[in-house]
C-alpha cells in the first residue's frame, strides 16, 4: 500500500514541480526557484525509477523527506512569496506524506522535525521580510494560491481514495480468509466430536466389563489381590482416558460455544462452590468460602465455572482431611480468585510447568492448562504457589467489569 502511494505521490510531485518550474520562469520568480523546482522534478523521477528497479523504498522515503521536504521546500518558500503564498499548503502535504510513509516513533519524530523547520522558516520570513521574494502582482498571488490548493487537494485526495480502496480490498480478503478458517475450525471440531463419541462407546464397554468382573470376583469371594489390582488399574486408566477426551473437546470448542455477557461473579463462585462441596467433603475436607459481594466480570459463565470446578476438584483430589479455601476479592481493576489447600503440594521440579498442556500429577494434564487458557482469553492471568507437604495456592485474575463493553445482562 505504501509503495502504491509513494508512486502516486512521486508522479504527482514530478508533474507539479515541472509546472511550478515553468511558471517560475514565465513569471520571473528567480533562477534559484526555477532550478529548485526542476531539481525536485528530477529527483522525484530518479527516486521513482530507483525504487522500481531496486525496491528499496525506505531509503527513497528518507531521501524525499530530507532533501525535498526539509531543504528544497524552505528554499522555494522564500522565492514564492513566503507565507503570502500557497507554499504552506505544501508544508501540510509534506507532514501528511511523512505519516503515510513512515511508521511509529520514526513518523512522529520526522513530522515534528518538519514542523520545527517550517515554523522556523515562517518566523525568519516574518522577522526578515527582505529575504522573501514577493509576487509582483495580486494576480500572481491569487494564481499561486489557487494552483497550490488544487494540486495539494488532488494529490492528498487521490492518496486517501487509494488508501481506503486498498484497505477495503484487504478487509474483504481478510473476511474471506477468516471465513475459510472458521469453516476449517468447524470441520475440526465436528471431526473431534464424532471421534470422541466413537471412542467413548468402547471405553464405556471396557469400563462396564471391568466393573462386572470385579463384581463377579467379589460375589464369588475369589480373593486374588494381583488380579484385583490389575483390574482396578485398568478401570482407573479407562476413566482417565475418558476425562482426557472430554478435556480435548473442551479445549477445541472453547471459543465456539462461549457466550459472553456481564456476569455476577460473586453469585457464580458461591453457587459453583456449593455444588462441589459434597465432592470435596468426601475426603474429610472442609470448604471455606470467602467471597466479596458485588463482583462483576464480562465473559463466559460456562468457561469461568469450568475453571472453578477444575481448581476445586484438583484441591480436593490432593487433600485428605484438610481445609480448602475459596476466596475472591477486588484488587484495583481486577478480581483475584484464590483456591488454597493444605494438601500434598507440588514438587519444585513440576511447579514451573503445571500450566502446560499434558503436564500432570496423576490427572489428565488438561485441567490447569484449560484454566490458563480461559483466564488469558478473559484478559486475566494465572499463577501458583506450592510446597510439598504444606499445600498449594492457585490464583487467577479477571478484569473487574464496570460496563465498558455495554453489556447489561447478569449471570443467573
Short mmCIF file of C-alpha atoms in Angstrom, two decimals:
data_model
loop_
_atom_site.label_atom_id
_atom_site.label_comp_id
_atom_site.label_asym_id
_atom_site.label_seq_id
_atom_site.Cartn_x
_atom_site.Cartn_y
_atom_site.Cartn_z
CA UNK A 1 0.00 0.00 0.00
CA UNK A 2 2.82 2.43 0.85
CA UNK A 3 4.55 1.54 -2.41
CA UNK A 4 1.48 2.48 -4.47
CA UNK A 5 1.02 5.70 -2.52
CA UNK A 6 4.66 6.61 -2.96
CA UNK A 7 4.44 6.03 -6.70
CA UNK A 8 1.38 8.28 -6.96
CA UNK A 9 2.98 10.98 -4.82
CA UNK A 10 6.24 10.79 -6.77
CA UNK A 11 4.47 11.15 -10.12
CA UNK A 12 2.29 13.95 -8.74
CA UNK A 13 5.32 15.72 -7.27
CA UNK A 14 7.24 15.42 -10.52
CA UNK A 15 4.41 16.87 -12.63
CA UNK A 16 3.70 19.63 -10.10
CA UNK A 17 7.37 20.61 -9.89
CA UNK A 18 7.69 20.81 -13.68
CA UNK A 19 4.63 23.07 -13.84
CA UNK A 20 5.97 25.23 -11.00
CA UNK A 21 9.35 25.48 -12.73
CA UNK A 22 7.69 26.62 -15.96
CA UNK A 23 5.55 29.16 -14.12
CA UNK A 24 8.55 30.40 -12.17
CA UNK A 25 10.48 31.02 -15.38
CA UNK A 26 7.47 32.61 -17.09
CA UNK A 27 6.69 34.95 -14.17
CA UNK A 28 10.35 35.72 -13.43
CA UNK A 29 10.28 34.42 -9.84
CA UNK A 30 14.01 33.89 -9.78
CA UNK A 31 16.55 31.46 -11.21
CA UNK A 32 17.08 29.69 -7.87
CA UNK A 33 13.35 28.98 -7.54
CA UNK A 34 13.18 27.62 -11.09
CA UNK A 35 16.25 25.43 -10.54
CA UNK A 36 14.84 24.16 -7.21
CA UNK A 37 11.55 23.15 -8.84
CA UNK A 38 13.40 21.39 -11.67
CA UNK A 39 15.64 19.66 -9.12
CA UNK A 40 12.58 18.33 -7.27
CA UNK A 41 11.12 17.04 -10.56
CA UNK A 42 14.38 15.32 -11.50
CA UNK A 43 14.84 13.86 -8.01
CA UNK A 44 11.25 12.59 -7.93
CA UNK A 45 11.72 10.88 -11.29
CA UNK A 46 15.04 9.40 -10.20
CA UNK A 47 13.60 8.03 -6.94
CA UNK A 48 10.67 6.53 -8.83
CA UNK A 49 12.97 4.68 -11.26
CA UNK A 50 15.34 3.61 -8.46
CA UNK A 51 12.51 2.16 -6.39
CA UNK A 52 11.04 0.25 -9.31
CA UNK A 53 14.40 -1.32 -10.12
CA UNK A 54 15.82 -1.90 -6.63
CA UNK A 55 12.71 -1.94 -4.44
CA UNK A 56 14.46 0.00 -1.63
CA UNK A 57 11.53 2.23 -0.81
CA UNK A 58 12.51 3.08 2.77
CA UNK A 59 15.67 4.82 1.53
CA UNK A 60 13.60 6.73 -1.01
CA UNK A 61 11.16 7.83 1.69
CA UNK A 62 14.02 9.22 3.79
CA UNK A 63 15.66 10.99 0.80
CA UNK A 64 12.31 12.59 -0.06
CA UNK A 65 11.79 13.82 3.49
CA UNK A 66 15.31 15.18 3.99
CA UNK A 67 16.08 16.56 0.55
CA UNK A 68 12.74 17.73 -0.80
CA UNK A 69 10.66 18.49 2.29
CA UNK A 70 13.28 19.85 4.67
CA UNK A 71 15.67 21.58 2.24
CA UNK A 72 14.04 22.41 -1.09
CA UNK A 73 10.59 23.32 0.24
CA UNK A 74 12.02 26.03 2.56
CA UNK A 75 14.11 27.43 -0.34
CA UNK A 76 11.06 27.61 -2.61
CA UNK A 77 9.10 29.18 0.26
CA UNK A 78 11.39 32.25 0.28
CA UNK A 79 11.26 32.62 -3.51
CA UNK A 80 7.48 32.32 -3.89
CA UNK A 81 6.06 34.92 -1.55
CA UNK A 82 6.72 33.31 1.85
CA UNK A 83 3.60 32.86 3.92
CA UNK A 84 1.77 35.15 1.49
CA UNK A 85 1.60 32.23 -0.96
CA UNK A 86 0.34 28.70 -1.30
CA UNK A 87 3.59 27.15 -0.10
CA UNK A 88 2.34 26.49 3.47
CA UNK A 89 -0.16 24.09 1.87
CA UNK A 90 2.80 22.07 0.60
CA UNK A 91 4.17 22.05 4.15
CA UNK A 92 0.96 20.35 5.26
CA UNK A 93 1.29 17.92 2.36
CA UNK A 94 4.85 17.05 3.44
CA UNK A 95 3.79 16.25 7.02
CA UNK A 96 0.89 14.10 5.83
CA UNK A 97 3.19 12.27 3.42
CA UNK A 98 5.60 11.57 6.29
CA UNK A 99 2.86 9.90 8.35
CA UNK A 100 1.81 7.89 5.29
CA UNK A 101 5.26 6.57 4.54
CA UNK A 102 6.86 6.03 7.95
CA UNK A 103 5.72 4.07 10.99
CA UNK A 104 5.54 4.52 14.74
CA UNK A 105 8.01 6.75 16.55
CA UNK A 106 10.04 7.47 13.42
CA UNK A 107 7.00 9.03 11.73
CA UNK A 108 6.32 11.19 14.81
CA UNK A 109 9.97 12.27 15.13
CA UNK A 110 10.34 13.33 11.50
CA UNK A 111 6.93 15.02 11.43
CA UNK A 112 7.99 17.08 14.47
CA UNK A 113 11.30 17.95 12.77
CA UNK A 114 9.40 19.11 9.71
CA UNK A 115 7.05 21.23 11.82
CA UNK A 116 10.02 22.84 13.57
CA UNK A 117 11.67 23.52 10.19
CA UNK A 118 8.55 25.07 8.68
CA UNK A 119 7.77 27.15 11.76
CA UNK A 120 11.37 28.37 11.73
CA UNK A 121 11.28 29.50 8.09
CA UNK A 122 7.93 31.24 8.69
CA UNK A 123 9.36 33.12 11.68
CA UNK A 124 12.50 34.01 9.69
CA UNK A 125 10.28 35.35 6.90
CA UNK A 126 8.36 37.40 9.46
CA UNK A 127 11.43 38.93 11.12
CA UNK A 128 13.46 39.32 7.90
CA UNK A 129 10.92 40.15 5.16
CA UNK A 130 13.75 41.30 2.89
CA UNK A 131 14.68 37.63 2.40
CA UNK A 132 11.32 36.89 0.76
CA UNK A 133 10.76 37.39 -2.96
CA UNK A 134 7.16 38.59 -3.09
CA UNK A 135 4.87 38.31 -6.08
CA UNK A 136 4.88 41.29 -8.41
CA UNK A 137 1.08 41.49 -8.59
CA UNK A 138 -2.08 40.42 -6.76
CA UNK A 139 -2.95 38.34 -9.80
CA UNK A 140 0.23 36.26 -9.42
CA UNK A 141 -0.54 35.70 -5.73
CA UNK A 142 -4.09 34.63 -6.47
CA UNK A 143 -2.94 32.23 -9.17
CA UNK A 144 -0.34 30.69 -6.83
CA UNK A 145 -2.89 30.17 -4.06
CA UNK A 146 -5.41 28.54 -6.41
CA UNK A 147 -2.73 26.37 -8.02
CA UNK A 148 -1.34 25.20 -4.66
CA UNK A 149 -4.79 24.47 -3.24
CA UNK A 150 -5.84 22.45 -6.31
CA UNK A 151 -2.59 20.48 -6.53
CA UNK A 152 -2.34 19.60 -2.83
CA UNK A 153 -6.05 18.72 -2.65
CA UNK A 154 -5.81 16.47 -5.71
CA UNK A 155 -2.71 14.62 -4.54
CA UNK A 156 -3.96 14.10 -0.99
CA UNK A 157 -7.46 13.26 -2.21
CA UNK A 158 -6.19 10.63 -4.64
CA UNK A 159 -3.89 9.23 -1.98
CA UNK A 160 -6.70 8.92 0.57
CA UNK A 161 -9.03 7.41 -2.03
CA UNK A 162 -6.40 4.83 -2.94
CA UNK A 163 -5.62 4.19 0.71
CA UNK A 164 -9.22 3.41 1.60
CA UNK A 165 -9.78 1.36 -1.54
CA UNK A 166 -6.75 -0.80 -0.78
CA UNK A 167 -7.83 -1.04 2.86
CA UNK A 168 -11.31 -2.17 1.78
CA UNK A 169 -9.85 -4.81 -0.51
CA UNK A 170 -7.59 -6.06 2.26
CA UNK A 171 -10.57 -6.27 4.63
CA UNK A 172 -12.55 -8.24 2.05
CA UNK A 173 -9.63 -10.60 1.59
CA UNK A 174 -9.28 -10.93 5.35
CA UNK A 175 -13.01 -11.67 5.68
CA UNK A 176 -12.69 -14.46 3.12
CA UNK A 177 -9.68 -15.90 4.94
CA UNK A 178 -11.50 -15.71 8.27
CA UNK A 179 -14.49 -17.48 6.74
CA UNK A 180 -12.25 -20.26 5.45
CA UNK A 181 -10.53 -20.55 8.83
CA UNK A 182 -13.92 -20.65 10.57
CA UNK A 183 -15.16 -23.40 8.26
CA UNK A 184 -11.93 -25.36 8.77
CA UNK A 185 -12.21 -24.94 12.53
CA UNK A 186 -15.84 -26.08 12.46
CA UNK A 187 -14.84 -29.15 10.48
CA UNK A 188 -12.09 -29.89 13.02
CA UNK A 189 -14.50 -29.54 15.94
CA UNK A 190 -17.06 -31.76 14.23
CA UNK A 191 -14.39 -34.37 13.49
CA UNK A 192 -13.15 -34.38 17.09
CA UNK A 193 -16.70 -34.52 18.42
CA UNK A 194 -17.51 -37.54 16.24
CA UNK A 195 -14.20 -39.20 17.09
CA UNK A 196 -14.76 -38.57 20.79
CA UNK A 197 -18.21 -40.08 20.60
CA UNK A 198 -16.87 -43.16 18.86
CA UNK A 199 -14.05 -43.51 21.40
CA UNK A 200 -16.33 -43.10 24.40
CA UNK A 201 -18.53 -46.03 23.36
CA UNK A 202 -15.79 -48.72 23.54
CA UNK A 203 -14.35 -47.07 26.64
CA UNK A 204 -17.73 -47.33 28.31
CA UNK A 205 -17.97 -51.01 27.32
CA UNK A 206 -14.49 -51.72 28.70
CA UNK A 207 -15.30 -49.87 31.93
CA UNK A 208 -18.56 -51.77 32.41
CA UNK A 209 -16.86 -55.10 31.72
CA UNK A 210 -14.10 -54.36 34.23
CA UNK A 211 -16.64 -53.42 36.87
CA UNK A 212 -18.64 -56.58 36.09
CA UNK A 213 -15.58 -58.78 36.50
CA UNK A 214 -14.77 -57.09 39.81
CA UNK A 215 -18.34 -57.67 40.97
CA UNK A 216 -18.21 -61.34 39.97
CA UNK A 217 -14.95 -61.82 41.83
CA UNK A 218 -16.46 -60.17 44.88
CA UNK A 219 -19.70 -62.22 44.71
CA UNK A 220 -17.82 -65.48 44.34
CA UNK A 221 -15.46 -64.44 47.11
CA UNK A 222 -12.46 -65.01 44.92
CA UNK A 223 -9.60 -63.17 46.53
CA UNK A 224 -6.77 -62.68 44.11
CA UNK A 225 -5.02 -59.46 45.04
CA UNK A 226 -2.93 -59.30 41.87
CA UNK A 227 -5.96 -59.71 39.57
CA UNK A 228 -7.96 -57.19 41.58
CA UNK A 229 -5.18 -54.63 41.40
CA UNK A 230 -4.77 -55.13 37.65
CA UNK A 231 -8.48 -54.67 37.06
CA UNK A 232 -8.61 -51.62 39.30
CA UNK A 233 -5.65 -50.13 37.44
CA UNK A 234 -7.31 -50.80 34.10
CA UNK A 235 -10.51 -49.12 35.33
CA UNK A 236 -8.54 -46.10 36.51
CA UNK A 237 -6.81 -45.73 33.14
CA UNK A 238 -10.10 -46.07 31.28
CA UNK A 239 -11.62 -43.27 33.36
CA UNK A 240 -8.52 -41.11 32.92
CA UNK A 241 -8.68 -41.59 29.15
CA UNK A 242 -12.36 -40.67 29.17
CA UNK A 243 -11.65 -37.46 31.11
CA UNK A 244 -8.81 -36.65 28.71
CA UNK A 245 -11.16 -36.94 25.73
CA UNK A 246 -13.58 -34.60 27.48
CA UNK A 247 -10.78 -32.13 28.12
CA UNK A 248 -9.70 -32.19 24.48
CA UNK A 249 -13.25 -31.42 23.39
CA UNK A 250 -13.49 -28.57 25.86
CA UNK A 251 -10.25 -27.05 24.60
CA UNK A 252 -11.30 -27.40 20.98
CA UNK A 253 -14.67 -25.75 21.41
CA UNK A 254 -13.57 -23.10 23.91
CA UNK A 255 -14.16 -20.22 21.52
CA UNK A 256 -17.10 -21.66 19.63
CA UNK A 257 -19.73 -22.16 22.30
CA UNK A 258 -18.81 -19.38 24.69
CA UNK A 259 -21.50 -16.74 25.16
CA UNK A 260 -20.04 -13.56 26.62
CA UNK A 261 -22.05 -11.22 28.80
CA UNK A 262 -21.95 -9.38 32.11
CA UNK A 263 -21.69 -11.91 34.96
CA UNK A 264 -22.44 -11.68 38.66
CA UNK A 265 -19.13 -13.30 39.57
CA UNK A 266 -19.93 -13.43 43.28
CA UNK A 267 -23.04 -15.49 42.58
CA UNK A 268 -21.24 -17.75 40.11
CA UNK A 269 -18.39 -18.53 42.54
CA UNK A 270 -20.68 -19.17 45.51
CA UNK A 271 -23.12 -21.39 43.61
CA UNK A 272 -20.27 -23.31 41.96
CA UNK A 273 -18.55 -23.90 45.30
CA UNK A 274 -21.77 -25.11 46.92
CA UNK A 275 -22.36 -27.62 44.12
CA UNK A 276 -18.86 -29.05 44.64
CA UNK A 277 -18.97 -29.03 48.45
CA UNK A 278 -20.17 -32.65 48.81
CA UNK A 279 -17.50 -33.92 46.43
CA UNK A 280 -14.78 -32.06 48.35
CA UNK A 281 -16.01 -33.21 51.76
CA UNK A 282 -15.89 -36.91 50.77
CA UNK A 283 -12.20 -36.99 51.66
CA UNK A 284 -12.87 -35.47 55.07
CA UNK A 285 -12.09 -31.94 53.89
CA UNK A 286 -13.83 -28.74 54.89
CA UNK A 287 -14.57 -25.95 52.42
CA UNK A 288 -14.36 -22.30 53.47
CA UNK A 289 -15.83 -19.64 51.19
CA UNK A 290 -14.64 -16.02 51.46
CA UNK A 291 -16.01 -14.09 48.50
CA UNK A 292 -16.67 -10.36 48.35
CA UNK A 293 -20.10 -9.14 47.30
CA UNK A 294 -20.89 -7.33 44.04
CA UNK A 295 -18.07 -8.70 41.94
CA UNK A 296 -18.82 -8.43 38.23
CA UNK A 297 -16.90 -9.60 35.17
CA UNK A 298 -17.53 -9.74 31.45
CA UNK A 299 -17.10 -13.13 29.82
CA UNK A 300 -18.41 -16.66 29.55
CA UNK A 301 -20.10 -18.00 32.67
CA UNK A 302 -19.73 -21.61 31.50
CA UNK A 303 -15.98 -21.30 30.97
CA UNK A 304 -15.38 -19.50 34.25
CA UNK A 305 -17.48 -22.11 36.07
CA UNK A 306 -15.29 -24.78 34.46
CA UNK A 307 -12.16 -23.05 35.82
CA UNK A 308 -13.63 -23.00 39.32
CA UNK A 309 -14.60 -26.68 39.03
CA UNK A 310 -11.11 -27.68 37.86
CA UNK A 311 -9.36 -25.82 40.67
CA UNK A 312 -11.62 -27.07 43.47
CA UNK A 313 -11.56 -30.65 42.18
CA UNK A 314 -7.75 -30.52 41.98
CA UNK A 315 -7.56 -29.24 45.54
CA UNK A 316 -9.99 -31.91 46.75
CA UNK A 317 -8.14 -34.71 44.96
CA UNK A 318 -4.79 -33.84 46.59
CA UNK A 319 -6.05 -33.04 50.10
CA UNK A 320 -7.14 -35.57 52.75
CA UNK A 321 -8.83 -34.49 55.99
CA UNK A 322 -7.70 -30.94 55.34
CA UNK A 323 -9.04 -27.49 54.65
CA UNK A 324 -9.76 -25.94 51.26
CA UNK A 325 -10.44 -22.21 50.97
CA UNK A 326 -12.03 -20.36 48.08
CA UNK A 327 -11.60 -16.59 48.26
CA UNK A 328 -12.19 -13.74 45.84
CA UNK A 329 -11.73 -10.02 46.24
CA UNK A 330 -11.39 -6.93 44.09
CA UNK A 331 -7.87 -5.56 43.82
CA UNK A 332 -7.70 -2.29 41.89
CA UNK A 333 -9.04 -3.08 38.41
CA UNK A 334 -9.21 -6.85 38.68
CA UNK A 335 -10.72 -9.65 40.72
CA UNK A 336 -8.29 -12.10 42.32
CA UNK A 337 -9.61 -15.63 42.93
CA UNK A 338 -7.58 -17.95 45.20
CA UNK A 339 -8.08 -21.67 45.76
CA UNK A 340 -5.95 -22.75 48.72
CA UNK A 341 -5.44 -26.17 50.27
CA UNK A 342 -3.14 -27.80 52.83
CA UNK A 343 -2.73 -30.99 50.82
CA UNK A 344 0.21 -32.87 49.37
CA UNK A 345 1.61 -29.94 47.38
CA UNK A 346 3.62 -29.90 44.15
CA UNK A 347 7.30 -30.62 43.70
CA UNK A 348 9.62 -27.74 42.82
CA UNK A 349 10.58 -29.53 39.57
CA UNK A 350 6.97 -29.75 38.35
CA UNK A 351 5.75 -26.38 39.67
CA UNK A 352 7.02 -24.19 36.74
CA UNK A 353 5.25 -26.46 34.22
CA UNK A 354 1.84 -27.12 35.79
CA UNK A 355 0.02 -24.77 33.37
CA UNK A 356 1.46 -26.53 30.33
CA UNK A 357 -0.69 -28.96 28.36
CA UNK A 358 -0.20 -32.60 29.27
CA UNK A 359 1.74 -31.93 32.49
CA UNK A 360 0.05 -33.89 35.26
CA UNK A 361 0.49 -35.11 38.80
CA UNK A 362 -1.84 -38.06 38.33
CA UNK A 363 -4.59 -36.29 36.34
CA UNK A 364 -5.21 -35.71 32.65
CA UNK A 365 -2.88 -32.76 32.21
CA UNK A 366 -5.67 -30.57 30.81
CA UNK A 367 -7.20 -29.04 33.96
CA UNK A 368 -4.74 -26.27 34.81
CA UNK A 369 -3.92 -25.73 31.14
CA UNK A 370 -7.60 -25.08 30.48
CA UNK A 371 -7.71 -22.67 33.44
CA UNK A 372 -4.84 -20.67 31.97
CA UNK A 373 -6.42 -20.57 28.50
CA UNK A 374 -9.75 -19.32 29.90
CA UNK A 375 -8.11 -16.70 32.14
CA UNK A 376 -5.96 -15.44 29.26
CA UNK A 377 -8.96 -15.24 26.93
CA UNK A 378 -10.73 -13.04 29.52
CA UNK A 379 -7.75 -10.68 29.81
CA UNK A 380 -6.61 -12.21 33.10
CA UNK A 381 -3.66 -14.25 34.34
CA UNK A 382 -2.84 -17.36 36.40
CA UNK A 383 -0.08 -18.23 38.85
CA UNK A 384 0.58 -20.77 41.57
CA UNK A 385 2.44 -21.23 44.88
CA UNK A 386 3.06 -24.66 46.35
CA UNK A 387 5.26 -26.58 48.74
CA UNK A 388 5.38 -30.34 49.17
CA UNK A 389 3.66 -31.44 52.37
CA UNK A 390 2.41 -27.92 53.11
CA UNK A 391 -0.17 -27.18 50.43
CA UNK A 392 -0.96 -25.22 47.29
CA UNK A 393 -2.40 -21.82 46.40
CA UNK A 394 -3.67 -21.31 42.85
CA UNK A 395 -4.50 -17.78 41.72
CA UNK A 396 -6.35 -16.49 38.70
CA UNK A 397 -7.47 -12.95 37.93
CA UNK A 398 -10.24 -11.49 35.76
CA UNK A 399 -10.65 -7.76 34.95
CA UNK A 400 -13.43 -6.14 37.01
CA UNK A 401 -16.33 -5.18 34.76
CA UNK A 402 -17.71 -1.65 35.02
CA UNK A 403 -19.93 -1.56 31.94
CA UNK A 404 -17.20 -0.58 29.48
CA UNK A 405 -18.44 -3.02 26.82
CA UNK A 406 -22.10 -2.04 27.02
CA UNK A 407 -23.33 -5.36 28.44
CA UNK A 408 -26.23 -5.28 30.88
CA UNK A 409 -27.26 -8.87 31.49
CA UNK A 410 -26.18 -10.61 34.66
CA UNK A 411 -25.39 -14.26 35.06
CA UNK A 412 -28.19 -16.32 36.63
#
